[in-house]
Short mmCIF file of C-alpha atoms and ligand atoms in Angstrom, two decimals:
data_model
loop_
_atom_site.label_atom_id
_atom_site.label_comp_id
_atom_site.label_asym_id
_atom_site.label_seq_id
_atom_site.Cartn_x
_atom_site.Cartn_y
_atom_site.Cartn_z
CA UNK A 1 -34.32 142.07 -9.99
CA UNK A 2 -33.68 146.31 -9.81
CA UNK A 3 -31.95 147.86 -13.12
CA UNK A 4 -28.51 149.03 -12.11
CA UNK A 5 -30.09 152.66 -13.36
CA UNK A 6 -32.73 152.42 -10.75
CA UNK A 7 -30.34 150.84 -8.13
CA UNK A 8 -28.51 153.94 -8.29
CA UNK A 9 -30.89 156.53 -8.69
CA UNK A 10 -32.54 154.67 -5.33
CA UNK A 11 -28.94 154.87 -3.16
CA UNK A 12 -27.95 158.59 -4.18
CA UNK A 13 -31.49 159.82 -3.28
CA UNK A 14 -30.30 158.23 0.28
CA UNK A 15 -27.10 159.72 0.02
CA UNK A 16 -27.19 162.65 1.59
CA UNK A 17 -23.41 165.37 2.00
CA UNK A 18 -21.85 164.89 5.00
CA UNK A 19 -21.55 167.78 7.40
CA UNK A 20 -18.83 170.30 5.92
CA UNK A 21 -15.49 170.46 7.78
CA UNK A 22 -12.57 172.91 7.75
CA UNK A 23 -8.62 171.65 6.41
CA UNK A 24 -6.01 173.90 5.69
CA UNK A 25 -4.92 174.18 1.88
CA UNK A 26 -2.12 171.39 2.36
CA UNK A 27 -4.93 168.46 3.47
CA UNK A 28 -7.92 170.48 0.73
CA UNK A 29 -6.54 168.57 -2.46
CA UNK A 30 -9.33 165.95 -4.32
CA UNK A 31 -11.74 167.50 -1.45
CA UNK A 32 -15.18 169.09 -2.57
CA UNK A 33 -15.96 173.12 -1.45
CA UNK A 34 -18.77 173.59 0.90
CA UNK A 35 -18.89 177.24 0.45
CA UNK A 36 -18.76 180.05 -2.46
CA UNK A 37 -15.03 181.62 -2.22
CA UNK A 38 -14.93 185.46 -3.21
CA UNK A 39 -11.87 187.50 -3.82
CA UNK A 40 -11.34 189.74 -0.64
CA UNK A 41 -9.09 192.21 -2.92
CA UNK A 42 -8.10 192.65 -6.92
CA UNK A 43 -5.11 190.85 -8.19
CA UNK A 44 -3.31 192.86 -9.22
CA UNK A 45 -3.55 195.13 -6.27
CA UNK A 46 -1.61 197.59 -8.45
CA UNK A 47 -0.94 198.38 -12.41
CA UNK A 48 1.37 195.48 -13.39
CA UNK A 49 4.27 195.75 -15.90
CA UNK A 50 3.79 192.08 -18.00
CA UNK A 51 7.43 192.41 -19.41
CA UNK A 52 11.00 193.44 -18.17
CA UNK A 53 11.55 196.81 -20.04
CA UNK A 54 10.78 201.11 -19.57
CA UNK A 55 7.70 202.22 -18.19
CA UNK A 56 6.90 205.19 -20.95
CA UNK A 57 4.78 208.04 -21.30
CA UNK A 58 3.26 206.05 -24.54
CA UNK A 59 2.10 209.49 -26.51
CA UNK A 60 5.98 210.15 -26.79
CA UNK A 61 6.64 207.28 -28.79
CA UNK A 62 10.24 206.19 -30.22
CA UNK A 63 13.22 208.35 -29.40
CA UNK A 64 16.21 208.49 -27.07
CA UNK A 65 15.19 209.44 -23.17
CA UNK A 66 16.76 209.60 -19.82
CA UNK A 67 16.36 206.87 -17.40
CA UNK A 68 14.88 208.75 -14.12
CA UNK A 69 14.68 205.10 -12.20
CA UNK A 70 14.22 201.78 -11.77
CA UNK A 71 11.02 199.93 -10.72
CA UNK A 72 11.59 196.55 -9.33
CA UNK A 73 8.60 193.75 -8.34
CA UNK A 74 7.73 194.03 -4.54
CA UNK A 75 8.04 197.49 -4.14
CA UNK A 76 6.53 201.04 -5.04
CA UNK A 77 8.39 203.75 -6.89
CA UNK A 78 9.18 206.44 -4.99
CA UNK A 79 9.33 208.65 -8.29
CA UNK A 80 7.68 209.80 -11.11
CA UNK A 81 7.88 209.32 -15.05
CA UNK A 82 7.04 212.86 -16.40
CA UNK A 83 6.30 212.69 -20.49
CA UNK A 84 9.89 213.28 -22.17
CA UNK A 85 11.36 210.79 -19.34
CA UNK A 86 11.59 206.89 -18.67
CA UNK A 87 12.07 204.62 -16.04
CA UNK A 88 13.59 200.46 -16.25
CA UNK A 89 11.11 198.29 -14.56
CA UNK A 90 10.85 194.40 -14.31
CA UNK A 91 8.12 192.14 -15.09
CA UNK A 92 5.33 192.23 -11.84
CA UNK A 93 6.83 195.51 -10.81
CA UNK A 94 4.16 198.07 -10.36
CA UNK A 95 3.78 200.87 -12.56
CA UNK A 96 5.05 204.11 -11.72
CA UNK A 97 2.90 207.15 -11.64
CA UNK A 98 3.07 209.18 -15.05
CA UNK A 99 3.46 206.20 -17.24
CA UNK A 100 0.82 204.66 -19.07
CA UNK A 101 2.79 201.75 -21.19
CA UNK A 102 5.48 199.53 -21.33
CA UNK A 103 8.27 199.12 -24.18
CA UNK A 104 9.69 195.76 -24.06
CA UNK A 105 13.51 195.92 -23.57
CA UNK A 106 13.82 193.87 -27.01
CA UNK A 107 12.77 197.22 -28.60
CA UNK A 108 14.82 199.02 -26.96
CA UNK A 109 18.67 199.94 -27.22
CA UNK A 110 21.35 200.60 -24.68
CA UNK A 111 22.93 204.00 -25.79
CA UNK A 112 27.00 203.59 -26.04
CA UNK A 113 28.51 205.87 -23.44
CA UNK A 114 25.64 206.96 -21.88
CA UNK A 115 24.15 205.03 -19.08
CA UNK A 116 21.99 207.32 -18.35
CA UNK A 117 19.70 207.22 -21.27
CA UNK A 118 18.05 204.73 -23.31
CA UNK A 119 16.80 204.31 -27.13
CA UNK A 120 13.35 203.37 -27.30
CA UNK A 121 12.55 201.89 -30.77
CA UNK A 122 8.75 200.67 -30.87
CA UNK A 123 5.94 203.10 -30.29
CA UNK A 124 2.99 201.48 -27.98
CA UNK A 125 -0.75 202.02 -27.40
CA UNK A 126 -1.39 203.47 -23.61
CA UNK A 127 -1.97 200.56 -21.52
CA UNK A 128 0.16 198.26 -23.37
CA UNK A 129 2.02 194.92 -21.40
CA UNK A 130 0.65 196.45 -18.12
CA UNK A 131 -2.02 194.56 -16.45
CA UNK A 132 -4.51 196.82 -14.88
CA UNK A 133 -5.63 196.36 -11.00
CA UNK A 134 -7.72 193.22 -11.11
CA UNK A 135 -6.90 192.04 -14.52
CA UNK A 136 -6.57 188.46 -13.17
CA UNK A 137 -8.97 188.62 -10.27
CA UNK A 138 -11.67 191.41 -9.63
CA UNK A 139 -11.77 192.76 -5.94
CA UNK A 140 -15.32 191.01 -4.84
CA UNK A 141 -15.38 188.30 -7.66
CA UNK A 142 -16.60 184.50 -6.85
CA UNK A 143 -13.57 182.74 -7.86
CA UNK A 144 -14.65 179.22 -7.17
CA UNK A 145 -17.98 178.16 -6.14
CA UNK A 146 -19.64 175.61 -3.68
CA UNK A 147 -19.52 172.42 -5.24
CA UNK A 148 -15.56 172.82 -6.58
CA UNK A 149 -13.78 169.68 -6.56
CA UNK A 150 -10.02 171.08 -5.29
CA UNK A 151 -7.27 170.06 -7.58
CA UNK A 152 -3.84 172.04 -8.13
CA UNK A 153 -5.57 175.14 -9.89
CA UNK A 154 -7.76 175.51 -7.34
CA UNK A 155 -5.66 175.34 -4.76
CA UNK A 156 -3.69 177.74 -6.41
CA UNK A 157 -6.25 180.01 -6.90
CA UNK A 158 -7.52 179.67 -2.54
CA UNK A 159 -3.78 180.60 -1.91
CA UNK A 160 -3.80 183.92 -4.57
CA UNK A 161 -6.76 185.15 -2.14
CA UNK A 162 -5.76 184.55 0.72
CA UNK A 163 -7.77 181.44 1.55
CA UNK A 164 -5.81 179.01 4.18
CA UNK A 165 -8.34 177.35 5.80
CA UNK A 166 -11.37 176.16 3.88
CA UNK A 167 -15.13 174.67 4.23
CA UNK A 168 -15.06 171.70 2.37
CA UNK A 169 -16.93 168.10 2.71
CA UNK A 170 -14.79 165.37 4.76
CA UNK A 171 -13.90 162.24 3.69
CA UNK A 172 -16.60 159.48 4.14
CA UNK A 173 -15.27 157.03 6.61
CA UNK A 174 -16.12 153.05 5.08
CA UNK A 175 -15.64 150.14 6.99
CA UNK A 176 -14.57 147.15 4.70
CA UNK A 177 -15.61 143.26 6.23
CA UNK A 178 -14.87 140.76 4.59
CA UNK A 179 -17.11 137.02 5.61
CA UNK A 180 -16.23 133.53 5.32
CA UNK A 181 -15.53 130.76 6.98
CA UNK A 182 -13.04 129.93 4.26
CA UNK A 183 -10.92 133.15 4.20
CA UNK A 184 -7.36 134.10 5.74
CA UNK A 185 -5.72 137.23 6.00
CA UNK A 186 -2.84 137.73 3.41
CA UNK A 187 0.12 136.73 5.66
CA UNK A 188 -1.11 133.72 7.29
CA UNK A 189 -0.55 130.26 5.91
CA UNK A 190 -3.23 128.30 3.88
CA UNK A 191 -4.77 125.47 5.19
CA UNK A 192 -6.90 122.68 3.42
CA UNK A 193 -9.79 124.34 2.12
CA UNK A 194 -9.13 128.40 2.73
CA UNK A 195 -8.22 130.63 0.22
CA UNK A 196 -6.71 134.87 0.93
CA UNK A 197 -9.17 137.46 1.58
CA UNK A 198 -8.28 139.42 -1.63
CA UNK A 199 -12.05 141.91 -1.46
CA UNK A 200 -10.83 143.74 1.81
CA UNK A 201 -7.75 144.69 0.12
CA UNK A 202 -9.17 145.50 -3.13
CA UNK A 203 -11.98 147.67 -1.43
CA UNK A 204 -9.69 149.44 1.00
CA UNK A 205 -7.38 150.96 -2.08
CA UNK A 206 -10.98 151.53 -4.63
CA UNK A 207 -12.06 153.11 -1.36
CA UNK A 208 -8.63 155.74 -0.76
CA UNK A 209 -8.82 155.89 -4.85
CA UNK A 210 -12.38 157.33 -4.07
CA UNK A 211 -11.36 160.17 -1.99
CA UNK A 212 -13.18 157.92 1.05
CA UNK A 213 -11.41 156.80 4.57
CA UNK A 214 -10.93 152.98 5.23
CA UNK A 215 -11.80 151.12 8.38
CA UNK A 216 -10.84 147.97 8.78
CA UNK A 217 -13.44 145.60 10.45
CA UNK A 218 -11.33 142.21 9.43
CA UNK A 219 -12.73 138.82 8.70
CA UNK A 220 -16.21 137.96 10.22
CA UNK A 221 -17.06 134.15 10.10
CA UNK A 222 -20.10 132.35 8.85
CA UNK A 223 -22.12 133.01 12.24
CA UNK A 224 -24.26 135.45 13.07
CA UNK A 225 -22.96 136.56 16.56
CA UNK A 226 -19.85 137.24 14.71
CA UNK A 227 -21.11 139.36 11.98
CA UNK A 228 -23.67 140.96 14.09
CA UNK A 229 -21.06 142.07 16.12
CA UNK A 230 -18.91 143.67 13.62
CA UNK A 231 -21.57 145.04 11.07
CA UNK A 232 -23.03 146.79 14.62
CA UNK A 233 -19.03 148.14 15.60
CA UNK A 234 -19.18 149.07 11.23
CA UNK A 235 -22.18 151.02 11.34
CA UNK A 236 -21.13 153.13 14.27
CA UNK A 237 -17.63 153.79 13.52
CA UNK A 238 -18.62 154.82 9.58
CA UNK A 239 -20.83 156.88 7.62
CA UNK A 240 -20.79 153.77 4.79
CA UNK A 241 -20.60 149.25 5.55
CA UNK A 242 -19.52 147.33 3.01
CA UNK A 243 -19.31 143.56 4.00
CA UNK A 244 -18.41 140.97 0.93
CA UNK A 245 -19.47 137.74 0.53
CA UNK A 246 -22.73 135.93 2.53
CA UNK A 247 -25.25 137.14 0.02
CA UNK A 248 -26.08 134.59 -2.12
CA UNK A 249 -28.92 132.00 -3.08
CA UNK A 250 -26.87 129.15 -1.53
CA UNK A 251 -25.16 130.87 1.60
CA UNK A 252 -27.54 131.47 4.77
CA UNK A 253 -28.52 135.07 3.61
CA UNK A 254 -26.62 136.43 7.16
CA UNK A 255 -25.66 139.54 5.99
CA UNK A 256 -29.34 140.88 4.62
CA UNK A 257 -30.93 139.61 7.66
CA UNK A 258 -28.77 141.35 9.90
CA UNK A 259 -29.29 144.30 7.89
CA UNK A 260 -32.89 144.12 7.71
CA UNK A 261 -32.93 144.11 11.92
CA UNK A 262 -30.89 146.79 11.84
CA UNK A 263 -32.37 149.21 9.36
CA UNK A 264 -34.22 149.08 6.05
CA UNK A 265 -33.05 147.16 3.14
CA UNK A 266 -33.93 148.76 -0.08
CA UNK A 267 -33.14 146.05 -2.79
CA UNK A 268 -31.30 142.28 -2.64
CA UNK A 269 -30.92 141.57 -6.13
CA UNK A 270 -29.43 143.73 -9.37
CA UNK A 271 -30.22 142.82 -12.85
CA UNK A 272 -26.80 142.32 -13.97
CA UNK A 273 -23.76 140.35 -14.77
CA UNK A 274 -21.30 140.08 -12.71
CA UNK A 275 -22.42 140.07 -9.12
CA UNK A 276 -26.39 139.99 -9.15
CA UNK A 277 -26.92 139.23 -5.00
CA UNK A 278 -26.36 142.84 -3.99
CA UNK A 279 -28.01 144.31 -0.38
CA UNK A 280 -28.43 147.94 0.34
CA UNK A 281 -29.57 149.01 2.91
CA UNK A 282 -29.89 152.16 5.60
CA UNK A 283 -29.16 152.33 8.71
CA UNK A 284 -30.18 155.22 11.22
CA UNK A 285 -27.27 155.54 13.85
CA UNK A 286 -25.67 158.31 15.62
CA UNK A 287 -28.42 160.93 14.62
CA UNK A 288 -27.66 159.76 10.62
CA UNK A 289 -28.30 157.69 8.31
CA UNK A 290 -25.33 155.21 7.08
CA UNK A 291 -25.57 153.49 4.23
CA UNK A 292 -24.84 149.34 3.92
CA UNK A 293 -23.75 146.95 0.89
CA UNK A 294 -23.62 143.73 1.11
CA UNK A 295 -21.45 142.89 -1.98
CA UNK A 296 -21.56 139.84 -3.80
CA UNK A 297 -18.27 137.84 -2.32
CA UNK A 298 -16.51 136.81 -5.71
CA UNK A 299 -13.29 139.09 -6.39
CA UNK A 300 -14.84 140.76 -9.36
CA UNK A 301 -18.20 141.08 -8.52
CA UNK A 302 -17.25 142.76 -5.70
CA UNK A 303 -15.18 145.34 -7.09
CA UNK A 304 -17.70 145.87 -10.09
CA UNK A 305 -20.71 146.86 -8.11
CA UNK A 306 -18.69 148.62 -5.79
CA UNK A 307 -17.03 150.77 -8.98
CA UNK A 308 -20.95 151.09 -10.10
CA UNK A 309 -23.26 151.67 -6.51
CA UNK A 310 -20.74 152.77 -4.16
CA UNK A 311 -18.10 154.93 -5.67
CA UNK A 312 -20.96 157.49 -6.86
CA UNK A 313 -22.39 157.00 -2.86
CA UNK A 314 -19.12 157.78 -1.65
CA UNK A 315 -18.66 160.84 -3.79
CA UNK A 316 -22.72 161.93 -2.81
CA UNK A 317 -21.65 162.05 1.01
CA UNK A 318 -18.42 163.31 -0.22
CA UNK A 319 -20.32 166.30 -1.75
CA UNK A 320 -20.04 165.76 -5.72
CA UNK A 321 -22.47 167.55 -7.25
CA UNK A 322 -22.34 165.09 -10.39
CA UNK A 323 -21.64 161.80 -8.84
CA UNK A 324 -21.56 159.66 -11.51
CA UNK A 325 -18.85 157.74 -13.21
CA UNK A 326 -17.73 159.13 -16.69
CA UNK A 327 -19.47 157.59 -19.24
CA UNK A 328 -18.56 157.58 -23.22
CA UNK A 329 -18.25 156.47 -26.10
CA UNK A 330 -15.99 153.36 -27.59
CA UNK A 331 -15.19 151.39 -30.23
CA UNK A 332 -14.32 147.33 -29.89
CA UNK A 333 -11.74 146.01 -30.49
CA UNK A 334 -12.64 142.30 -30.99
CA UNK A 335 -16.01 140.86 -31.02
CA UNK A 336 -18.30 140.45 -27.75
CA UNK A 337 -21.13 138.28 -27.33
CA UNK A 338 -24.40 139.38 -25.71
CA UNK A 339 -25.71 137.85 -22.61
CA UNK A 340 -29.56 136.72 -23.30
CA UNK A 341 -30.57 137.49 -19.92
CA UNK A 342 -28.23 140.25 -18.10
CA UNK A 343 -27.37 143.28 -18.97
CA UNK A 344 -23.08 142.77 -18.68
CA UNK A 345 -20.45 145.05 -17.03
CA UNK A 346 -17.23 144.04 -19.88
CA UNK A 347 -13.77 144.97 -18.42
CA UNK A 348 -11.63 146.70 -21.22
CA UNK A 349 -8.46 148.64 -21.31
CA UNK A 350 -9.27 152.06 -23.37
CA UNK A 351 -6.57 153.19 -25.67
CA UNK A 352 -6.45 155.97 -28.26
CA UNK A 353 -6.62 154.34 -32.23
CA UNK A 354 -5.84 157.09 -34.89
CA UNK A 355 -7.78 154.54 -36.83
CA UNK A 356 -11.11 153.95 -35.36
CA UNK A 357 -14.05 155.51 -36.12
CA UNK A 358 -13.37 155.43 -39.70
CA UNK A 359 -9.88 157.05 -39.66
CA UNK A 360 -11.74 160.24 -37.52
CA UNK A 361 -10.00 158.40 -34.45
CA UNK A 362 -11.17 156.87 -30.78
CA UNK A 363 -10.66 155.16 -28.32
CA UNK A 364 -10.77 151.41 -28.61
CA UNK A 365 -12.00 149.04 -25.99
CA UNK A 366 -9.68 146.04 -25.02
CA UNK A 367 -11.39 143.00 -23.40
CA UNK A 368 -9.58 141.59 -20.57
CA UNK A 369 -10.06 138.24 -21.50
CA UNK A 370 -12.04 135.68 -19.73
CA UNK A 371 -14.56 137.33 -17.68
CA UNK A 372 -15.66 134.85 -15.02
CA UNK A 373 -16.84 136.76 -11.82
CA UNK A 374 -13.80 134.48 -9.96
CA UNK A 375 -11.14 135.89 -12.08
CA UNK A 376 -9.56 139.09 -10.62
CA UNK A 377 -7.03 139.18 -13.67
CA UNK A 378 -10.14 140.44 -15.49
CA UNK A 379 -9.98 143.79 -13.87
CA UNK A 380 -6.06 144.05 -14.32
CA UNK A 381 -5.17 147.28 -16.26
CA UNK A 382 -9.22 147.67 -16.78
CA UNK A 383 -9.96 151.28 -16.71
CA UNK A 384 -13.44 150.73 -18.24
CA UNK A 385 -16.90 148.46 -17.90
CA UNK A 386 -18.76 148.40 -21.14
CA UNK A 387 -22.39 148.58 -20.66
CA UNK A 388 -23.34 145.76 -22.92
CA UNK A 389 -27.14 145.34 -23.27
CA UNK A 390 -29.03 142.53 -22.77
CA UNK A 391 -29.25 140.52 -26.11
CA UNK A 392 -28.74 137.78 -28.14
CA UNK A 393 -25.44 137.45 -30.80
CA UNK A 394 -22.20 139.12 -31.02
CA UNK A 395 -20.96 142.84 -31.08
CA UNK A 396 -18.80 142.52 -34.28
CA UNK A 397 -15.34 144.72 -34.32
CA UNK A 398 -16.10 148.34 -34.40
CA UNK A 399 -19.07 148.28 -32.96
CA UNK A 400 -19.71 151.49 -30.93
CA UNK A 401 -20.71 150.80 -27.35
CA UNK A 402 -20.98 152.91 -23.81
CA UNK A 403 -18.28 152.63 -21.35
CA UNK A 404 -17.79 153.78 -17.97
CA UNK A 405 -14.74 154.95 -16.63
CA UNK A 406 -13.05 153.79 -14.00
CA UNK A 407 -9.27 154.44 -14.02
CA UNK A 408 -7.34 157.21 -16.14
CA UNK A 409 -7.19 156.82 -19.58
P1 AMP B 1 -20.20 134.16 -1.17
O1 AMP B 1 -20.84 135.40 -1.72
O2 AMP B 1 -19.83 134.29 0.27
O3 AMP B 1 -20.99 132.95 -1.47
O4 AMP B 1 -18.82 134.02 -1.94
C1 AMP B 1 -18.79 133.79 -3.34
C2 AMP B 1 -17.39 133.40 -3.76
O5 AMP B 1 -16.49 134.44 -3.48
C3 AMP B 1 -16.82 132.19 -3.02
O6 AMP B 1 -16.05 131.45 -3.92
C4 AMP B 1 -15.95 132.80 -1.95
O7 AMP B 1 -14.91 131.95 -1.53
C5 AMP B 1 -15.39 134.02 -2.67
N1 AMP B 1 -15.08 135.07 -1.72
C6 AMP B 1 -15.90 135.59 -0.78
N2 AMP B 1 -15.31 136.53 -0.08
C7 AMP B 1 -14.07 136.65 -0.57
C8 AMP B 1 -12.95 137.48 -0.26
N3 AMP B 1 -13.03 138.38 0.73
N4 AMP B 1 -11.81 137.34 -0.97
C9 AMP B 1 -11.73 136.42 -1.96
N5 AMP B 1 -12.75 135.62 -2.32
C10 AMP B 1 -13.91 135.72 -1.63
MG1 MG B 2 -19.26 133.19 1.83
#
């Protein structure tokens, strides 16, 4: 049985980005740059007034001056502020010529009866509240480079140089089957014996959560024209398979056979708790390699070594450069006991505890409860596995452990 460590190491050194696309900046957002992204021109493209105020002549200092003009955002001025002289200008409004400074109208004083001229109260170092061309972006600068994961700032910062259409990874497409003979779709009734397919639903929203595509390759029954079929239609129509369920000791081992025909399987079995059955494999089709799970079929386990294998996959052909779940450190809440044979993956809800850590403060780790591989109610509200080591006894309260992230905190 493979270390979860080496399991992973193994699948993102088959992982390999998926050829870079271009979206516009609308459809960029969670998406990962596939190229450096220099300025094509300074911002500001002109000496910027940072306050509403006078543009001065700052060697003149405080005094009463006429007002030649007013210099507005979104235009140049036309005129010029010769020393002895001063013009109103807004915030963003470029500079004009002859002025070196701005006085901020709180330090200045309208003059009764005389429109025309101003009092200016505060004296000011040349350059000051006027933001030089390229204060906030340097004509030629790399402002984000290849490898940028696109959030609001970023996106921001493609619009401020110009930047609509961008080079950035796609989404990995990943076709979700679920197997079993004893497994309906949501909406149908039950009959003796069935339970719902609950993994193809769980997989399809970890998989949008992931930044990945969905496709839907339904229920495949316990026969292996059935599956072969649909793992075949999978492997074509995605760059990652993930079936659930038929990889156990005491099912008929369908899925890793299948896989083995088609490709190369790489491992069968994880050392760890839940969900120890685990197939990867790769596939070469279409000119690339895909990548296939066969996840355990129990709820949990399912959605566990997904959150662990193929969330960091999906981010790999996604073009993370780090992709890894977040991993750090936590304090228990209540006790845990060990498992003597299995490393074990504990669902916990993370919250903040001025308290912990001997009053310095943490975040404390929640158990779920009852953490049979069956029970999906284990992951509710769990937005973090523990990484409890192998052992024997009990983790008493406090007790600082590892934890990987998997929701916000
Ligand atoms: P298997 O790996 O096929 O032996 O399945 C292990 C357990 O998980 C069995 O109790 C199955 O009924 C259950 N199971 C398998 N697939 C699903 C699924 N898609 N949704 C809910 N339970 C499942
Ligand atoms: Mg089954």
């Amino acid at each position: 049985m493979l270390p979860v460590a080496d399991a992973l190491a193994l699948i993102l050194a088959q992982a390999a980005p998926l050829p870079p696309v271009t979206v516009t900046l609308a459809a960029a957002q969670g998406r990962i740059l596939a190229a450096d992204i220099l300025a094509q021109d300074a911002l500001p493209p002109f000496p910027a007034s940072v306050k509403d105020g006078y543009a001065v002549v700052a060697a003149d200092g405080p005094g009463d001056y006429p007002v030649v003009g007013a210099a507005t955002a979104g235009r140049l001025p036309t005129f010029t502020v010769m020393p002895g002289t001063v013009a109103y200008i807004t915030t963003g409004a470029p500079l004009p010529a002859g002025a070196d400074a701005v006085v901020m109208v709180e330090e200045t004083e309208p003059l009764a009866g005389d429109p025309q001229r101003v009092r200016i109260r505060a004296r000011v170092q040349s350059r000051a509240d006027v933001r030089p061309i390229g204060y906030d972006v340097a004509a030629g600068a790399m402002v984000l480079p290849a490898g940028t994961r696109l959030g609001p700032a970023e996106i921001g910062i493609l619009a401020t140089v110009g930047e609509v259409e961008v080079p950035v990874y796609p989404q990995p497409k990943v076709a979700l089957l679920s197997t079993g003979d004893e497994l309906v779709d949501p909406g149908q009734p039950l009959r003796p014996g069935q339970i719902r397919d609950s993994n193809r639903a769980t997989l399809r929203a970890v998989v949008a959560a992931a930044g990945g595509e969905p496709v839907d390759l339904g229920i495949a029954r316990d026969d292996q024209a059935d599956l072969d079929a649909r793992i075949r239609a999978g492997l074509s129509a995605a760059d990652m398979l993930v079936t659930s369920g038929g990889v156990s000791m005491g099912e008929l081992d369908y899925v890793k056979t299948l896989l083995e025909t088609a490709g190369v399987v790489h491992f069968g079995r994880l050392r760890m708790k839940p969900g120890k059955p685990l197939t990867f494999a790769t596939v070469a089709a279409g000119g690339r390699v895909r990548l296939a799970f066969g996840l355990p079929g129990n709820p949990v386990s399912s959605l566990v070594t997904f959150y662990l294998l193929g969330v960091p996959a999906l981010r790999k052909l996604a073009g993370w450069p780090d992709p890894h779940l977040k991993r750090i450190r936590v304090f228990l809440a209540q006790p845990l006991p060990l498992d003597s044979y299995r490393p074990e993956y504990h669902r916990a809800i993370l919250a903040w505890d001025a308290q912990a850590d001997d009053g310095r403060g943490g975040l404390v780790a929640h158990s779920t409860g009852n953490q049979a591989s069956s029970r999906l109610l284990s992951m509710r509200s769990a937005n973090a596995l523990l990484e409890l080591p192998q052992g024997e006894g009990i983790l008493p309260v406090g007790a600082a452990v590892s934890a990987l992230l998997i929701g916000e905190l």
